[in-house]
mmCIF file with all atom_site columns, C-alpha atoms in Angstrom:
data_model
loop_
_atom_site.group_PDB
_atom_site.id
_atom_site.type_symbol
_atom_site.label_atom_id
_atom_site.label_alt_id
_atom_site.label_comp_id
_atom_site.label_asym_id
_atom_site.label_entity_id
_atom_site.label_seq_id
_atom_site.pdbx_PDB_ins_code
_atom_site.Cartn_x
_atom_site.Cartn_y
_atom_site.Cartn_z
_atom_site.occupancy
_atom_site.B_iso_or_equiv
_atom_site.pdbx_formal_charge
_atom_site.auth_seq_id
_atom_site.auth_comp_id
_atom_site.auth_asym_id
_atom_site.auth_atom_id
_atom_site.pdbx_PDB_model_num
ATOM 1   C CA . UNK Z 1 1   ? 31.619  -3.036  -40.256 1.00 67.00 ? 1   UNK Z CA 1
ATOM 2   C CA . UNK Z 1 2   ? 29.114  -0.479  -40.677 1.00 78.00 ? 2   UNK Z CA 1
ATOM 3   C CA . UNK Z 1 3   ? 26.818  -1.530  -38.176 1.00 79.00 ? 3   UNK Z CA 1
ATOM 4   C CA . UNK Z 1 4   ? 29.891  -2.015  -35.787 1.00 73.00 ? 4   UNK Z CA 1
ATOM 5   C CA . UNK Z 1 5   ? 30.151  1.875   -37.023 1.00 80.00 ? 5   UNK Z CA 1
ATOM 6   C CA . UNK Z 1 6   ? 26.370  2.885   -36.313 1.00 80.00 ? 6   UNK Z CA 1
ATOM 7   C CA . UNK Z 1 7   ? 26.494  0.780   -32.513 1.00 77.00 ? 7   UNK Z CA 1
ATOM 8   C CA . UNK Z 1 8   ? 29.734  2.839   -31.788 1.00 79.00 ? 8   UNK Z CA 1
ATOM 9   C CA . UNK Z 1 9   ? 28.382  6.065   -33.026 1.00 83.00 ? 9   UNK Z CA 1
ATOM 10  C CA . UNK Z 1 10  ? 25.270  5.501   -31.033 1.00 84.00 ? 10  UNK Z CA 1
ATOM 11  C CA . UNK Z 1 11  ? 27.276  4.718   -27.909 1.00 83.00 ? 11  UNK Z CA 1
ATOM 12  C CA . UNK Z 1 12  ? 29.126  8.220   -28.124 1.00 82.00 ? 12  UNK Z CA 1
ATOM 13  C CA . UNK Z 1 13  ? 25.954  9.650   -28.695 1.00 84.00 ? 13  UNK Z CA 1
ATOM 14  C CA . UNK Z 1 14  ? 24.777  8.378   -25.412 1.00 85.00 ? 14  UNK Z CA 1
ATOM 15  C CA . UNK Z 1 15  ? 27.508  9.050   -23.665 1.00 82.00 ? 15  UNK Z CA 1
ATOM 16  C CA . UNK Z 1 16  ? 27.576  12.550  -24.472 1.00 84.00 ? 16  UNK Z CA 1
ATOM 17  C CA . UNK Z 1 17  ? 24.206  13.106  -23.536 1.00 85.00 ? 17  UNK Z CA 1
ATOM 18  C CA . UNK Z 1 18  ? 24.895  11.338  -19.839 1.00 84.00 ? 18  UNK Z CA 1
ATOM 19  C CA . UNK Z 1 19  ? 28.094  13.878  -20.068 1.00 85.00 ? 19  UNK Z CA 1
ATOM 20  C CA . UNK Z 1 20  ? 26.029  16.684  -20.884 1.00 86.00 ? 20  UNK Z CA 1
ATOM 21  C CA . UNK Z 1 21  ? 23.139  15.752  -18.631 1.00 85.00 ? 21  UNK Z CA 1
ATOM 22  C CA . UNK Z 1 22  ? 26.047  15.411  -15.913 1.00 83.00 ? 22  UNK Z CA 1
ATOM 23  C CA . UNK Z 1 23  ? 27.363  18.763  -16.379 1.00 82.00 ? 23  UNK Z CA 1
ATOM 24  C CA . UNK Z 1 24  ? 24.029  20.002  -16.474 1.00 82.00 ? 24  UNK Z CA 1
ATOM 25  C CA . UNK Z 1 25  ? 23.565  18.774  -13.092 1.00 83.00 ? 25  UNK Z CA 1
ATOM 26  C CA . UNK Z 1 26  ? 26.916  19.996  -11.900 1.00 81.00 ? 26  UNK Z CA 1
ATOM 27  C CA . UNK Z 1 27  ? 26.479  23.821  -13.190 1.00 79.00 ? 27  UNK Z CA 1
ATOM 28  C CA . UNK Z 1 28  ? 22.880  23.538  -11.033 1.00 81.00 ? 28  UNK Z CA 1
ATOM 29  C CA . UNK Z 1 29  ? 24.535  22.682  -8.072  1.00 80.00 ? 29  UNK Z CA 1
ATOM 30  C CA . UNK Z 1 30  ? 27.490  24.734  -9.015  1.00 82.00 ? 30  UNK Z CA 1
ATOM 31  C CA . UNK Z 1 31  ? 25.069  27.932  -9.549  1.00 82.00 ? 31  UNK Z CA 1
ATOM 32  C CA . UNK Z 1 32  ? 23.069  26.654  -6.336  1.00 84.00 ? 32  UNK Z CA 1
ATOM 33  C CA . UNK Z 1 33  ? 26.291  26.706  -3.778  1.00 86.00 ? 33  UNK Z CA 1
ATOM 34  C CA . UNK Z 1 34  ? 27.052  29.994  -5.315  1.00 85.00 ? 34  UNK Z CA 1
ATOM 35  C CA . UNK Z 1 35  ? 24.000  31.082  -4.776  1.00 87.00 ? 35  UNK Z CA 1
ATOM 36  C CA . UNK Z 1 36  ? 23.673  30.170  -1.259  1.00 88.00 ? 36  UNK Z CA 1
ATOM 37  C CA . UNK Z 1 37  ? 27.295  31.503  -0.240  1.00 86.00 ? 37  UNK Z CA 1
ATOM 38  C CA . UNK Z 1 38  ? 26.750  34.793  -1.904  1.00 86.00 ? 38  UNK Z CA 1
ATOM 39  C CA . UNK Z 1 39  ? 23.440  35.093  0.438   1.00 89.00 ? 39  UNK Z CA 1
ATOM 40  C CA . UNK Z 1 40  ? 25.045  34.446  3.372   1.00 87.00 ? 40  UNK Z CA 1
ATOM 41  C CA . UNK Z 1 41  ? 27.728  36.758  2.476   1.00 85.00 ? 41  UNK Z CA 1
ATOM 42  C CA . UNK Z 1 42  ? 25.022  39.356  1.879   1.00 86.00 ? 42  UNK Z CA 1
ATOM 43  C CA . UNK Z 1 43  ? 23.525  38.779  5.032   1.00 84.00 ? 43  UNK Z CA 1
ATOM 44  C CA . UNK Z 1 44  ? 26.688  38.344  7.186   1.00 82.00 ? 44  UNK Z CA 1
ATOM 45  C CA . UNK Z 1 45  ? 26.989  42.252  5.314   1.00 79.00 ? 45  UNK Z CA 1
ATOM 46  C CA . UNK Z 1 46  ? 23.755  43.126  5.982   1.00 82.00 ? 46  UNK Z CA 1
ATOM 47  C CA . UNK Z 1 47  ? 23.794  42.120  9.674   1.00 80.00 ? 47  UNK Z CA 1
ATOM 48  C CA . UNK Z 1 48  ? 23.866  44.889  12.263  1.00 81.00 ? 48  UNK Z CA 1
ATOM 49  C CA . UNK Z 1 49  ? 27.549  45.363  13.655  1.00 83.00 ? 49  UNK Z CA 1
ATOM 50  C CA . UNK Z 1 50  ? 27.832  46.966  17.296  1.00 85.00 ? 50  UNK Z CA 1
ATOM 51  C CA . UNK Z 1 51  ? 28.150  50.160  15.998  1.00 85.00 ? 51  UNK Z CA 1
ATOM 52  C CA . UNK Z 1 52  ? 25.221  50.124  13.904  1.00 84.00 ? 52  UNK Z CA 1
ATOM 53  C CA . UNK Z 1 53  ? 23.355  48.917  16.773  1.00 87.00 ? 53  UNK Z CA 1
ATOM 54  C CA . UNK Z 1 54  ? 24.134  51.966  18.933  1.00 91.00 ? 54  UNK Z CA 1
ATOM 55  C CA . UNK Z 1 55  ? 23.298  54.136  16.232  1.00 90.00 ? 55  UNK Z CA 1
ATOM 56  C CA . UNK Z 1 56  ? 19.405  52.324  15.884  1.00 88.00 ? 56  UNK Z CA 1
ATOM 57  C CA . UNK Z 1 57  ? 19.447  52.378  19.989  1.00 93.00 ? 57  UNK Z CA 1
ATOM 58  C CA . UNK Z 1 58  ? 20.102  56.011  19.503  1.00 94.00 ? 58  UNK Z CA 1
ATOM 59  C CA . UNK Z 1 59  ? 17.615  56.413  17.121  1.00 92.00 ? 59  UNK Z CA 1
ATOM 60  C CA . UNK Z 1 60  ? 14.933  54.341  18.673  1.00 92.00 ? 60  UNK Z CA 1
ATOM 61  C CA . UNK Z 1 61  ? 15.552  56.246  22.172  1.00 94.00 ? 61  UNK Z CA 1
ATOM 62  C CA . UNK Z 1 62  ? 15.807  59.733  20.245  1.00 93.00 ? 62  UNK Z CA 1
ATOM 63  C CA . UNK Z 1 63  ? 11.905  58.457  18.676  1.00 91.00 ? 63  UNK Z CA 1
ATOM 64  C CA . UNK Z 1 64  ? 10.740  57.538  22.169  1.00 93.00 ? 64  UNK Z CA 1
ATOM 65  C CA . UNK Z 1 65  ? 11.608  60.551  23.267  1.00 92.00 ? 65  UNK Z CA 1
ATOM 66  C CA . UNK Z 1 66  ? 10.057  62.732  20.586  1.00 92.00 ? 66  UNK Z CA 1
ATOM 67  C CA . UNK Z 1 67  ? 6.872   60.989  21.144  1.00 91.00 ? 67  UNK Z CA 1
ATOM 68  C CA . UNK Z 1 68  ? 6.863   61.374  24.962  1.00 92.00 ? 68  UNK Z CA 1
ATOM 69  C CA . UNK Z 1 69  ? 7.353   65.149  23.950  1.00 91.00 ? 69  UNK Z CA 1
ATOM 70  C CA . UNK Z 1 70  ? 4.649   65.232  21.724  1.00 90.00 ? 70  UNK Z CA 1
ATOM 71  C CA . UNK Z 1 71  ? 2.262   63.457  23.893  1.00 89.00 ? 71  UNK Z CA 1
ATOM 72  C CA . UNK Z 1 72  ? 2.887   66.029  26.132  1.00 90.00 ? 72  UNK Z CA 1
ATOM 73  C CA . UNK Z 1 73  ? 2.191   68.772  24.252  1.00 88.00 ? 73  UNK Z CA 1
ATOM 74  C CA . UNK Z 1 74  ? -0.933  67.315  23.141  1.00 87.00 ? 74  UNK Z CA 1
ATOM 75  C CA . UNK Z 1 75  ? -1.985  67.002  26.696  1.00 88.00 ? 75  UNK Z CA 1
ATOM 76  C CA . UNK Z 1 76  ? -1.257  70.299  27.659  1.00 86.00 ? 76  UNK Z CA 1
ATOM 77  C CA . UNK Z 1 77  ? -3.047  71.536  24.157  1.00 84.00 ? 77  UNK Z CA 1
ATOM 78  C CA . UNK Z 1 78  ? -6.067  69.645  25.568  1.00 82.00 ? 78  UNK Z CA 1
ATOM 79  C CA . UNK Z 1 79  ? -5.764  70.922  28.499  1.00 82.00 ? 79  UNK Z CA 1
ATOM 80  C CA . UNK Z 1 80  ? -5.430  74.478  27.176  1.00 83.00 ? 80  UNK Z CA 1
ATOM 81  C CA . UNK Z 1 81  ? -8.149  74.196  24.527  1.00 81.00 ? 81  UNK Z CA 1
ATOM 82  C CA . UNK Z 1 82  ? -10.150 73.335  27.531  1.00 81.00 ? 82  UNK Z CA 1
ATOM 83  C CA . UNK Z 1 83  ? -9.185  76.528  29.661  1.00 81.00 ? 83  UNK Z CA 1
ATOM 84  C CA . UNK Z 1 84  ? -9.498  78.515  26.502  1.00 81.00 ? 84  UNK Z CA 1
ATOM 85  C CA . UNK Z 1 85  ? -12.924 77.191  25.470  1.00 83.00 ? 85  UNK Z CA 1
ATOM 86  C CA . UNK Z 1 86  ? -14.081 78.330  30.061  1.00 84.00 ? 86  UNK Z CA 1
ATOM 87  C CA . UNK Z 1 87  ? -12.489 81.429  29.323  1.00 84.00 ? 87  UNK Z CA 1
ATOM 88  C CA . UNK Z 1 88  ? -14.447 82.348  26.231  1.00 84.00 ? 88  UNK Z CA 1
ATOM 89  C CA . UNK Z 1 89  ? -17.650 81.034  27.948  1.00 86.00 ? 89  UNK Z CA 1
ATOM 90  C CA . UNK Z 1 90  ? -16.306 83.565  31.170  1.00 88.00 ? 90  UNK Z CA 1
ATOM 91  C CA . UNK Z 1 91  ? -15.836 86.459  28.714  1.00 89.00 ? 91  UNK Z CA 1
ATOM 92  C CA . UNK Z 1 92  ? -18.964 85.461  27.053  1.00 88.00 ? 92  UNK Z CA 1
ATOM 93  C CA . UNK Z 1 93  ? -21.165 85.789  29.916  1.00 88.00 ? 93  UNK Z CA 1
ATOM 94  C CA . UNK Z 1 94  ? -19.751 88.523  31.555  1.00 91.00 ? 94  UNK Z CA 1
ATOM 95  C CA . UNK Z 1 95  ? -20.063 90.485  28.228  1.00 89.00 ? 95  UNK Z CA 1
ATOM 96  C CA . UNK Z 1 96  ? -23.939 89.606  27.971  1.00 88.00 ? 96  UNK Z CA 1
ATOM 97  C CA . UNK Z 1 97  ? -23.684 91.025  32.342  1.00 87.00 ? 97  UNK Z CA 1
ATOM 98  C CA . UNK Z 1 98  ? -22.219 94.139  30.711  1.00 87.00 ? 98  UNK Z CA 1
ATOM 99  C CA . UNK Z 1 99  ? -24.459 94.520  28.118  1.00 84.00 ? 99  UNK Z CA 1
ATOM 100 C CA . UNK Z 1 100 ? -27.427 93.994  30.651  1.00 83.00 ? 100 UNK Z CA 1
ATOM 101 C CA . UNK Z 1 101 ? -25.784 96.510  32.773  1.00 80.00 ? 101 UNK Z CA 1
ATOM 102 C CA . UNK Z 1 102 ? -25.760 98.912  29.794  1.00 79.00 ? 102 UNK Z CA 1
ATOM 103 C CA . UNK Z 1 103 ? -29.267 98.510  29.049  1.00 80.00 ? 103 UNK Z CA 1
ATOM 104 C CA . UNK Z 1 104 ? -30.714 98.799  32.378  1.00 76.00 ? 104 UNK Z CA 1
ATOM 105 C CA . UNK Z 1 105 ? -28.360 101.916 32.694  1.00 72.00 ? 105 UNK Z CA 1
ATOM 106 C CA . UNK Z 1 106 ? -29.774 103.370 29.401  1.00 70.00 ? 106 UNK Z CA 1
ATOM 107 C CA . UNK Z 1 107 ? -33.222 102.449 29.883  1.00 70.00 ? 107 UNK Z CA 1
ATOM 108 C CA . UNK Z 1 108 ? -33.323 104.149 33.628  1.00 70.00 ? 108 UNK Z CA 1
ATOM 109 C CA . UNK Z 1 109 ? -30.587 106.822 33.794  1.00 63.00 ? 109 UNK Z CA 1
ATOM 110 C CA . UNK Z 1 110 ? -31.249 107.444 37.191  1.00 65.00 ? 110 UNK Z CA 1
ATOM 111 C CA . UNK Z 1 111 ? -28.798 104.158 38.294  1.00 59.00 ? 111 UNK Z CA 1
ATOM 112 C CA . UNK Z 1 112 ? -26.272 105.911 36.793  1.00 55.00 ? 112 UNK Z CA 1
#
């Protein structure tokens, strides 16, 4: 009778661990589908709705726009610098004319 009682014991033994090993199994996949559905709930959220993609059109175009502005004004800085940088030479060289002038005017005051 007692070894009736061990095999019987050892059989519910077993058959709780297939049971556990079972549920084990189900939670995983359980936990996986969950998993899965709540991502593609967070990306069904996450995707862009018409609105939203006005709004980054909007912003995108609003960007493009700021840049084609500031290209611009780079340009015409350039450009500038460059007209600045001719009219300092300009101003430089007709200063060392006057100057020149000046001297030969001091030197002979006759020209004057």
């Amino acid at each position: 009778m007692k070894i009736f009682q061990k095999v019987v014991q050892e059989s519910i033994k077993r058959c709780e661990k297939a049971i556990q090993k079972i549920n084990d199994e189900l939670n995983a996949d359980y936990l996986s589908m969950k998993l899965e559905a709540t991502q593609e709930i967070i990306d069904l959220l996450q995707a862009p709705t018409p609105k939203t993609l006005k709004k980054l059109k909007e912003r995108d175009d609003k960007i493009f726009d700021l840049r084609s502005k500031q290209d611009l004004y780079e340009r015409k800085f350039h450009l500038q610098h460059k007209n600045y940088d001719k009219l300092l030479d300009k101003k430089y060289n007709l200063e060392r004319e006057l100057d020149g002038y000046r001297s030969i005017q001091f030197y002979n005051p006759l020209l004057s």
